[in-house]
Every structure is written in structure tokens, then in C-alpha cells.
PDB file of C-alpha atoms in Angstrom:
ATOM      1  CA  UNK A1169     -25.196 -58.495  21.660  1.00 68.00           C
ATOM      2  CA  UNK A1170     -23.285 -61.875  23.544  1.00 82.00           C
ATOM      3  CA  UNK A1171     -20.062 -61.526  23.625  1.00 93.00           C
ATOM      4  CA  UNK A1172     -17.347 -63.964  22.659  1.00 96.00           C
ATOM      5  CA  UNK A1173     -17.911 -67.436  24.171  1.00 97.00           C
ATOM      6  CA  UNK A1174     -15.601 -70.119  25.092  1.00 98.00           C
ATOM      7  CA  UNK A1175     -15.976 -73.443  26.193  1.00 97.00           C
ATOM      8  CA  UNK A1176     -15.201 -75.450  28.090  1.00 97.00           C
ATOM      9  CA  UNK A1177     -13.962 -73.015  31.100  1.00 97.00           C
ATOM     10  CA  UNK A1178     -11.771 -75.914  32.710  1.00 97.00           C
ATOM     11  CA  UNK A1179     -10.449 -78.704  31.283  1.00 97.00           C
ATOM     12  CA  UNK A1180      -8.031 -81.265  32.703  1.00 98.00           C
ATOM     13  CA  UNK A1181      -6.154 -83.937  30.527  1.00 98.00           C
ATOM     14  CA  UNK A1182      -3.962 -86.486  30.446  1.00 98.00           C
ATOM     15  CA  UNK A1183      -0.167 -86.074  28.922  1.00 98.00           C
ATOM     16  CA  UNK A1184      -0.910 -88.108  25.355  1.00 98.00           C
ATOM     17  CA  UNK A1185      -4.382 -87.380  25.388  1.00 98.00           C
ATOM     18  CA  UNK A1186      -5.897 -84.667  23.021  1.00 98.00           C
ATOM     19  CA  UNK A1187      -8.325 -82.075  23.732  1.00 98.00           C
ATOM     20  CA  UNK A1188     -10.673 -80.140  21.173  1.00 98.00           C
ATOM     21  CA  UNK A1189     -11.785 -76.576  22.661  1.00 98.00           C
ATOM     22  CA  UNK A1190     -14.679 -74.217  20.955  1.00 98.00           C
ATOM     23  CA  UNK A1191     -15.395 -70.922  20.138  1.00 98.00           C
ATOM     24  CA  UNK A1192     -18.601 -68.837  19.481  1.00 97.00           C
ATOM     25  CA  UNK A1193     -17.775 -65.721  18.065  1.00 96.00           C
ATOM     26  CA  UNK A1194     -20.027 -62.472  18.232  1.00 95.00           C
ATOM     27  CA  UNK A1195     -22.264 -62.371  15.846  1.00 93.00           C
ATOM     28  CA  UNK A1196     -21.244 -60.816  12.060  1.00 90.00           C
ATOM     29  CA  UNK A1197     -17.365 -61.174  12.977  1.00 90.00           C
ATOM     30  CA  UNK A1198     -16.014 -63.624  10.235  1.00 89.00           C
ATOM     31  CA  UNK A1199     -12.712 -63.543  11.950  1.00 90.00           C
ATOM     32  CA  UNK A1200     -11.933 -66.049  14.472  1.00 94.00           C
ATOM     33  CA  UNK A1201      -8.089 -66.155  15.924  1.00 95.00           C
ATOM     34  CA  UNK A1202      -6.720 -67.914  19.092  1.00 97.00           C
ATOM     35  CA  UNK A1203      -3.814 -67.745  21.676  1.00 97.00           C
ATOM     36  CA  UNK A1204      -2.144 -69.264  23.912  1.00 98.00           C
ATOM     37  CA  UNK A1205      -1.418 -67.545  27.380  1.00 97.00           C
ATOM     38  CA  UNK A1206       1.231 -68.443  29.892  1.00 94.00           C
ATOM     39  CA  UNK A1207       3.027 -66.954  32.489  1.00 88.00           C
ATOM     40  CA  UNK A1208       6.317 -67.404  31.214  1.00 81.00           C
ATOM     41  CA  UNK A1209       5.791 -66.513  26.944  1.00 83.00           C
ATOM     42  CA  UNK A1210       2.518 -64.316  27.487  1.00 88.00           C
ATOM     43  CA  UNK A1211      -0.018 -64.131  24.545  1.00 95.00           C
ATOM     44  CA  UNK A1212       1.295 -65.940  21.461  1.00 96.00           C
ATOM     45  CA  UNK A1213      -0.217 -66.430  18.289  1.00 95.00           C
ATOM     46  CA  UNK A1214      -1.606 -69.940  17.004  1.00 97.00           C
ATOM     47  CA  UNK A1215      -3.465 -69.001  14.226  1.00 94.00           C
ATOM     48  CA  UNK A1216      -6.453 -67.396  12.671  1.00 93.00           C
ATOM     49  CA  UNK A1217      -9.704 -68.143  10.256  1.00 93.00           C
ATOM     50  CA  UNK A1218     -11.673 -66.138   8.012  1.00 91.00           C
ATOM     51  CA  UNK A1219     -14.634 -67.482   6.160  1.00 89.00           C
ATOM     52  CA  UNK A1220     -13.488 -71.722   6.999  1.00 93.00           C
ATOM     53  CA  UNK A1221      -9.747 -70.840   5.616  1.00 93.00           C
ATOM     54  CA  UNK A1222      -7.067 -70.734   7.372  1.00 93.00           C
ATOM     55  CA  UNK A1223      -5.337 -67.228   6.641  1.00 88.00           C
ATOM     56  CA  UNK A1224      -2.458 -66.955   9.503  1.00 88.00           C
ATOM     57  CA  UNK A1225      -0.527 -69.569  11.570  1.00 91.00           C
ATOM     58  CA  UNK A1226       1.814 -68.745  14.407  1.00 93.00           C
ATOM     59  CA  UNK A1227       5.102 -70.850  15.690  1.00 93.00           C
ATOM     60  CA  UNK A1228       3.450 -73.821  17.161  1.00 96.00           C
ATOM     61  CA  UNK A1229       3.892 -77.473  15.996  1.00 97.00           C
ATOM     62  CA  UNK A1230       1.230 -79.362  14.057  1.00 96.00           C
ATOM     63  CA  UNK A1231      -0.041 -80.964  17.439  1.00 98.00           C
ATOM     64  CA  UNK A1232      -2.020 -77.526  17.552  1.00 98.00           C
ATOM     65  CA  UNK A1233      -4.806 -77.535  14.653  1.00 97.00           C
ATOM     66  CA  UNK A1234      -7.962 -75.727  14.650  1.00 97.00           C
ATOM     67  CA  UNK A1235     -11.153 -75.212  11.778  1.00 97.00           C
ATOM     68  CA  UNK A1236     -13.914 -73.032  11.408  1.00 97.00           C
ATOM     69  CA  UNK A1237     -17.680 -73.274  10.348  1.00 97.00           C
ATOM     70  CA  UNK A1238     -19.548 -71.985   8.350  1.00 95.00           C
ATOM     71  CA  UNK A1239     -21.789 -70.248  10.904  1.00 93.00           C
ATOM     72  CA  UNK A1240     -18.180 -68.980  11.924  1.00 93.00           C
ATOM     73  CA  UNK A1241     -17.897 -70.707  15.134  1.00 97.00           C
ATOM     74  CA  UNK A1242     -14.293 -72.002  15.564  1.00 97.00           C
ATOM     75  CA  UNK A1243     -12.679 -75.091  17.060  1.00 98.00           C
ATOM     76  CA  UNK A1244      -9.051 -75.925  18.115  1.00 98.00           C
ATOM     77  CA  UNK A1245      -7.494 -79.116  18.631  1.00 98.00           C
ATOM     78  CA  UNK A1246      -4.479 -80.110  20.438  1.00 98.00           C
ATOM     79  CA  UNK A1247      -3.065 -83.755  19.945  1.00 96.00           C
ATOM     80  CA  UNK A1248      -0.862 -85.665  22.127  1.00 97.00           C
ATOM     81  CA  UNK A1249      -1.455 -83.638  24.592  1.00 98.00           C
ATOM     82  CA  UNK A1250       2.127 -82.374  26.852  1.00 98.00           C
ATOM     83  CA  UNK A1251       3.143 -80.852  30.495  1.00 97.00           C
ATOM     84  CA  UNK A1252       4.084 -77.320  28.472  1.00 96.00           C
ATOM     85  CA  UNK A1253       0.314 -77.528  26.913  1.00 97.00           C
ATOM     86  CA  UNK A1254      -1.129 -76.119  29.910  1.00 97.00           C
ATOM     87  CA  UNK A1255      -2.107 -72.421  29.584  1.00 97.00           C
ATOM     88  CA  UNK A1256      -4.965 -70.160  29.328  1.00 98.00           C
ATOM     89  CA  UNK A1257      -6.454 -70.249  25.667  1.00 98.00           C
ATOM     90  CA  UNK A1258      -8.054 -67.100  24.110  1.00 98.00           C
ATOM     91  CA  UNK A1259      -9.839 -66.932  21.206  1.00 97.00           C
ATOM     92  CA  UNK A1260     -10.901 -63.669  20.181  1.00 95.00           C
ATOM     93  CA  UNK A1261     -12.964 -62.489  17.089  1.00 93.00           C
ATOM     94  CA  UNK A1262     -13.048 -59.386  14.972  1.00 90.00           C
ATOM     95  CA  UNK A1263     -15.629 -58.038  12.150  1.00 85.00           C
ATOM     96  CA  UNK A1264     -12.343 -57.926   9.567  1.00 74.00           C
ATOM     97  CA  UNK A1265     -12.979 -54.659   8.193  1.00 60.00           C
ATOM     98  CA  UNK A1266     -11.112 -56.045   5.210  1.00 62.00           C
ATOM     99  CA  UNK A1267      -7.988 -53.422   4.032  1.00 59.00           C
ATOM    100  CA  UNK A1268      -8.613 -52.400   8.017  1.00 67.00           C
ATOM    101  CA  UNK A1269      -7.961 -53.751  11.216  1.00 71.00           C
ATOM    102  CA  UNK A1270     -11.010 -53.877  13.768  1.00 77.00           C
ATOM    103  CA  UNK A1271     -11.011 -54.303  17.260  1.00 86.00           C
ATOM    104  CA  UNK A1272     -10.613 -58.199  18.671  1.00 91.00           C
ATOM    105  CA  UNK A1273     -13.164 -59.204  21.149  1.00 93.00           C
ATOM    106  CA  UNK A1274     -11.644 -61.953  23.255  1.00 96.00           C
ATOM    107  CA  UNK A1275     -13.179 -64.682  25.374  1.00 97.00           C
ATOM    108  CA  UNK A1276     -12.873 -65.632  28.656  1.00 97.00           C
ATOM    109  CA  UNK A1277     -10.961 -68.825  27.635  1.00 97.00           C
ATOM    110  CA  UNK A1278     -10.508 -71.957  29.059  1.00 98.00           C
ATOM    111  CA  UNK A1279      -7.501 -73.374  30.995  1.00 97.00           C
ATOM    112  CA  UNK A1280      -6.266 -76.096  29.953  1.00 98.00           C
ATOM    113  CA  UNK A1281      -4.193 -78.293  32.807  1.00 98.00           C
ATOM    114  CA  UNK A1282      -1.686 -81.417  31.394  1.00 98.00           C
ATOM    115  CA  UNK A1283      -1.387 -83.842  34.258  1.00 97.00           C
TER     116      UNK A1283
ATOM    117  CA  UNK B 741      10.760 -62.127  12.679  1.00 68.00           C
ATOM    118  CA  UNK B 742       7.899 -60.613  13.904  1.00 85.00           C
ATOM    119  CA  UNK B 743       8.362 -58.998  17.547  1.00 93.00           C
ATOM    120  CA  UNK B 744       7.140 -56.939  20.370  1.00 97.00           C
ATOM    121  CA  UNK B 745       9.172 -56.022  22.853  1.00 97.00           C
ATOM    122  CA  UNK B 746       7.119 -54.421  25.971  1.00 98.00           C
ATOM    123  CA  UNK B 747       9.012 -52.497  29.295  1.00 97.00           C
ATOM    124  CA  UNK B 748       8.555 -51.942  31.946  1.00 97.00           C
ATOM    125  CA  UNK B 749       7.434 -55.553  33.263  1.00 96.00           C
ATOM    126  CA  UNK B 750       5.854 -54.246  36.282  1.00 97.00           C
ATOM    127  CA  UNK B 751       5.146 -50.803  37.300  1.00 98.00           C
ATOM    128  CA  UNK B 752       4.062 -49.381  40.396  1.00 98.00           C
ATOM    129  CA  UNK B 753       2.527 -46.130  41.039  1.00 98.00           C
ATOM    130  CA  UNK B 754       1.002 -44.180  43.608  1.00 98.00           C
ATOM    131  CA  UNK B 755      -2.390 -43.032  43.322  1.00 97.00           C
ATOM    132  CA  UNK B 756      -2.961 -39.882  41.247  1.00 97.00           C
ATOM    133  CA  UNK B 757       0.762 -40.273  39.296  1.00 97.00           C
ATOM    134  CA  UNK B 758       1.280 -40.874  35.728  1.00 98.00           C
ATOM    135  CA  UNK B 759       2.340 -44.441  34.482  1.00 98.00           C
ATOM    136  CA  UNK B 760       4.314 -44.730  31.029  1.00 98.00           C
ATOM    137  CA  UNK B 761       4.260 -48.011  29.361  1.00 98.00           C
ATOM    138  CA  UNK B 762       6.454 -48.290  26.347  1.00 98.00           C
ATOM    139  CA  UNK B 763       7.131 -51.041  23.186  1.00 98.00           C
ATOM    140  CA  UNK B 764       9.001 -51.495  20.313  1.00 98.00           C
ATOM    141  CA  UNK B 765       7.921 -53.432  16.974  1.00 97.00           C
ATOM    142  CA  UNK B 766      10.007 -54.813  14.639  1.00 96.00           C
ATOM    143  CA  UNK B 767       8.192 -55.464  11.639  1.00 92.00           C
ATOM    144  CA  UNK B 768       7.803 -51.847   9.987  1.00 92.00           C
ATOM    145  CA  UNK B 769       4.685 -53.063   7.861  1.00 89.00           C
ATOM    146  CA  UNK B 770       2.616 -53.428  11.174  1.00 91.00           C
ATOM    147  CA  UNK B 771       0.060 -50.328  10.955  1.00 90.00           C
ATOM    148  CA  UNK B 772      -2.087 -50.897  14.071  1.00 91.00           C
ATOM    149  CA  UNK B 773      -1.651 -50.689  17.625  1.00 94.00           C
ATOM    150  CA  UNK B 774      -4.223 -51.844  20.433  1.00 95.00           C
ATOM    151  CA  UNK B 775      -3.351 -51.821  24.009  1.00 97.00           C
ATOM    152  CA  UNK B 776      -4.787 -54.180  26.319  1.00 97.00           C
ATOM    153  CA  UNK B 777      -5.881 -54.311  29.836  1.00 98.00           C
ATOM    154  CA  UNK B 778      -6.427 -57.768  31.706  1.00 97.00           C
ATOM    155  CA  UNK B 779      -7.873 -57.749  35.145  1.00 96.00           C
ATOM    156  CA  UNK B 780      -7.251 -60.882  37.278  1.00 93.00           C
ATOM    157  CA  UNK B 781      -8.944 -64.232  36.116  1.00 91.00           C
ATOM    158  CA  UNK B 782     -11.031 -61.785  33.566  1.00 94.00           C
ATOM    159  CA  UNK B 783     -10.938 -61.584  29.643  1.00 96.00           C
ATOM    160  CA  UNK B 784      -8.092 -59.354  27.926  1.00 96.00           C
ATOM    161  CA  UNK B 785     -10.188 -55.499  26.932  1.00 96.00           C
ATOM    162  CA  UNK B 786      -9.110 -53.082  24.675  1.00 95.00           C
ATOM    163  CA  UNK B 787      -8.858 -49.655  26.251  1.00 97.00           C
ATOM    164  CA  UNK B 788      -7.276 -47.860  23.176  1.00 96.00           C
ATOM    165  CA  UNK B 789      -5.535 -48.304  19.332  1.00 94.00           C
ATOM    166  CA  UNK B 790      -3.616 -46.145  17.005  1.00 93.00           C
ATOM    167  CA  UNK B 791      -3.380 -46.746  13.625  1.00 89.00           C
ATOM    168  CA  UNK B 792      -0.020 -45.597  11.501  1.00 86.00           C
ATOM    169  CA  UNK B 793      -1.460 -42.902  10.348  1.00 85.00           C
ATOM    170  CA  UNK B 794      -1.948 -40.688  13.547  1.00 84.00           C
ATOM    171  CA  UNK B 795       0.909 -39.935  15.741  1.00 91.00           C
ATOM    172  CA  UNK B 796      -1.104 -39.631  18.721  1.00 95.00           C
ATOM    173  CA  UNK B 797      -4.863 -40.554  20.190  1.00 94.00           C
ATOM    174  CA  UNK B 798      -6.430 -39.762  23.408  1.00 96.00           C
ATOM    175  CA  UNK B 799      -9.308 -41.378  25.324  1.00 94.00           C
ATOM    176  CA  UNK B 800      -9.684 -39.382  28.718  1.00 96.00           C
ATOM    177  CA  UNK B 801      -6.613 -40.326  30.824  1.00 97.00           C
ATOM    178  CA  UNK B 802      -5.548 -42.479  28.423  1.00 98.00           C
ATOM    179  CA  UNK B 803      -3.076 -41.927  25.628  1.00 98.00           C
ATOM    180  CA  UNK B 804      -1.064 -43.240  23.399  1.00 98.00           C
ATOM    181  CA  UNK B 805       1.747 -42.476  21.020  1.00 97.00           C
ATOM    182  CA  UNK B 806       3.117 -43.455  17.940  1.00 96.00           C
ATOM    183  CA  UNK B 807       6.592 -43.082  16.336  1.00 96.00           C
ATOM    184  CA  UNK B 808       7.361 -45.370  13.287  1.00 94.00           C
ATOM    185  CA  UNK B 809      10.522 -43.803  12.499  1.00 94.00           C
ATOM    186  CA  UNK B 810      12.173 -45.638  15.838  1.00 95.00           C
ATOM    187  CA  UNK B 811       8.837 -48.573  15.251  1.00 96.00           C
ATOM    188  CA  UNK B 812       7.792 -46.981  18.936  1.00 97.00           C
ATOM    189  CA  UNK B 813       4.553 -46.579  21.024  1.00 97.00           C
ATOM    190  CA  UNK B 814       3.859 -46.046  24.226  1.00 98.00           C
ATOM    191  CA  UNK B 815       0.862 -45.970  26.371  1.00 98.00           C
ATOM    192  CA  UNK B 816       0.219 -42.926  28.956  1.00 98.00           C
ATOM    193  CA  UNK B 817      -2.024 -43.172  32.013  1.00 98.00           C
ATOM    194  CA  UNK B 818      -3.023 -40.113  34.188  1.00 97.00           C
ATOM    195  CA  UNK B 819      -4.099 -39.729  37.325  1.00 98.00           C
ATOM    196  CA  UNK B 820      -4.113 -42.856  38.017  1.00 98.00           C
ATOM    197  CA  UNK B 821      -6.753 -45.258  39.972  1.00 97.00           C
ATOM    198  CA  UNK B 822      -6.804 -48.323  42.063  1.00 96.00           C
ATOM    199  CA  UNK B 823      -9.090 -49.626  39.375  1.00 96.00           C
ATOM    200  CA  UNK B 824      -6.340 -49.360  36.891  1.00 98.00           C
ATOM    201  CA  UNK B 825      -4.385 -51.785  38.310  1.00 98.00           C
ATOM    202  CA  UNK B 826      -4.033 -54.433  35.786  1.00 97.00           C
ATOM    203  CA  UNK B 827      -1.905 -56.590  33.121  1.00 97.00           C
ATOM    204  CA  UNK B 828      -1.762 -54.161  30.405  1.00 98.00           C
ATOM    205  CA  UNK B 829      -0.367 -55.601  26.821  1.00 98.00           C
ATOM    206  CA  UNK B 830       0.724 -54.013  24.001  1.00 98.00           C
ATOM    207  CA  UNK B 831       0.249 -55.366  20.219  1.00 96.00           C
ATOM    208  CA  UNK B 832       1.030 -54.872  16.955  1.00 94.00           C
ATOM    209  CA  UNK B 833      -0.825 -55.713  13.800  1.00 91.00           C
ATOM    210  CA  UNK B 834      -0.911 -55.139  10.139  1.00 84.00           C
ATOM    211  CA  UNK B 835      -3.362 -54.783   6.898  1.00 69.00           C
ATOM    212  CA  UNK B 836      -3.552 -57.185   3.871  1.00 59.00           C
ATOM    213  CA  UNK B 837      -4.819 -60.612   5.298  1.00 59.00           C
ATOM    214  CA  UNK B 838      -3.357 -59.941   8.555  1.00 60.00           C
ATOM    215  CA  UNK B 839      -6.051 -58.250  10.522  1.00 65.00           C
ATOM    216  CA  UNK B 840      -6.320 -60.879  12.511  1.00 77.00           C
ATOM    217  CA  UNK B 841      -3.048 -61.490  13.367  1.00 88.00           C
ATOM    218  CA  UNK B 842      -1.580 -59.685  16.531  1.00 92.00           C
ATOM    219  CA  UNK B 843       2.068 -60.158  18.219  1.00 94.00           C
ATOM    220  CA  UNK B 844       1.417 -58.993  21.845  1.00 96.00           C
ATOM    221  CA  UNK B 845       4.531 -57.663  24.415  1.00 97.00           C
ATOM    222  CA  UNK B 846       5.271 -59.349  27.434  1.00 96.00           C
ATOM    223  CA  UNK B 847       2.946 -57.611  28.976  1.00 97.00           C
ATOM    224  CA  UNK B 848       3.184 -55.069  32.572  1.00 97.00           C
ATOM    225  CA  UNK B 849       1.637 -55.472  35.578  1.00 97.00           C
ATOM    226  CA  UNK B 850       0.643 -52.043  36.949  1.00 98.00           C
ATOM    227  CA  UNK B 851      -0.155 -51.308  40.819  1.00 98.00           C
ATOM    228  CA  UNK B 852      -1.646 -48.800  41.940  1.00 98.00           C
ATOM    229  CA  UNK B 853      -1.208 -47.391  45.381  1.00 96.00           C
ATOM    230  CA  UNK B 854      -3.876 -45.711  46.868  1.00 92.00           C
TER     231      UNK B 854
END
């Protein structure tokens, strides 16, 4: 079974520029959530989808957007891009066993650099 | 707000000792616990979870305990390897539309000494 798959690995953008990253989830996990990872806040929340809704949304500003298909597969969108951007982002996806929380299968990300 | 407060943030050990990693939650509806490890450049794993309902779960020389009276868990490593030397994170989850929702601690970086 493939794993969770990110891309693009690398990705280096200009400071006002916006960048749209994707994520392939394994298959039969309807749950698709991402995170951004830095040195100095760790993993924190952006938000989550389940079946093309949006069902959770962490502390980030509206720059940070994201949508998901119907075959699951997630994308996530930062606008006006800024020096504090750059991190590591995760997106990891889970079956959603509904009432019960399932394990979250992460990908290898992609890091993001603002220049 | 939702928290997660993870100590210690780093930990060194020699070979063959025990390592105790321990967090604090602060939302009392969160009802599952996964504990991550993250090797260098490589994807974060899950190497164990608890869910509210069990106090305490093993998984060879892993543990990891649960007290939601104090909204504590901790993860216990024994014997431990060079191989274990990692970022290890602790989360915190909860039911009801949230599954997919998890509020990670700052995270420790073990080393192991051989």
C-alpha cells in the first residue's frame, strides 16, 4: 500500500508570491490534515478535510487555505507568500474511524523556503 | 485554549538507561494520545497511542501512561538504543469531528550514548 505522498519536496519562493502544495493520501483514508513545522513553534495545526469539507482550522491567517477532492487528494495554498512562511509542511492522513480516532500517516513534506 | 505542553526538551541517555518523556494537556475532552518519533530529514512515525480509557499500554520497551485526573501522560523507553535517538512528540486529540485534529508538544530530542 503507498504511503502518504507529498509534493513538491523543495520549493523556493519569492516574499509576495504564493505557493500551492499537494497531497496524496493513502488509499481509503477520507481524512486529510496538514501542519506546519518549524524549529522555533514545532508542529502546529492548519487545518483538516473530510469528504471536500473543511471540518477543523488551526490559528493561522487566511493567507493559509487549502481544499480537498473528491478522490481525497488534498491541496494547500499559501498567498502572499512571507520570510516566517518558511517551514517544513506535513500533511498526514487517517481512515477517520468516525466516533474513533485512527492513526495519522504523515508525509515526507515539502520545505518551503521565503527568499 | 487548546495546549500541549511537552518536557524535557532534550534528553540524553546512555545506552541501556531508561528515558521518561512527560506532557500535560489542557483540554480535558481530548481522549487520545499518540507519541511520535521523527528521525532526521525523515517523516514523523507513530511508535505508540493510548486512548482515555486505559491507564496504561505497552509495546516492547515502549510505554506509556495516562492520568486524566492531573490531564498527564508520559512516554517510557527501556533499555535504550542508539537507534532511538530521535525527535519524539507528544499529541493530544479528541472524538466528535476532531479525529483529525492533533495539538503536538514541543517536542524532545533524545540522544543516546552508546
Amino acid at each position: 500500500k503507498a504511503g502518504v505522498t507529498q509534493t513538491p519536496r523543495y520549493l523556493i519562493k519569492t516574499r509576495g508570491q504564493q505557493v500551492t502544495l499537494s497531497c496524496s493520501p493513502i488509499s481509503g483514508h477520507r481524512s486529510v490534515s496538514w501542519y506546519q513545522q518549524t524549529p522555533g513553534q514545532g508542529l502546529q495545526f492548519l487545518f483538516e478535510y473530510f469528504s471536500e469539507t473543511q471540518r477543523n482550522k488551526g490559528n493561522f491567517p487566511g493567507r493559509f487555505s487549502g481544499r480537498q477532492f473528491s478522490n481525497s487528494r488534498s491541496e494547500m495554498n499559501v498567498s502572499t507568500l512571507e520570510l516566517g512562511d518558511s517551514a517544513l509542511y506535513l500533511c498526514a492522513s487517517s481512515l477517520d474511524g468516525g466516533a474513533v480516532n485512527t492513526e495519522a500517516f504523515f508525509g515526507q513534506g515539502t520545505r518551503l523556503t521565503v527568499v | 485554549g487548546e495546549n500541549v505542553e511537552q518536557h524535557p526538551s532534550t534528553l540524553s541517555v546512555q545506552e541501556g538507561d531508561s528515558a521518561v518523556i512527560k506532557c500535560t494537556y489542557s483540554d480535558s475532552a481530548s481522549n487520545y494520545f499518540p507519541w511520535y518519533k521523527q528521525e532526521l530529514g525523515k517523516r514523523p512515525q507513530l511508535i505508540i497511542d493510548i486512548r482515555s480509557n486505559v491507564g496504561e499500554k505497552k509495546d516492547q520497551r515502549i510505554a506509556v501512561t495516562l492520568n486524566k485526573t492531573a490531564k498527564h501522560f508520559s512516554l517510557h523507553i527501556t533499555e535504550t538504543q542508539p537507534e532511538d535517538s530521535a525527535v519524539y512528540f507528544c499529541a493530544a486529540s479528541k472524538n466528535s469531528g476532531n479525529t483529525g485534529k492533533l495539538i503536538f508538544g514541543q517536542g524532545t530530542t533524545l540522544q543516546v550514548k552508546p
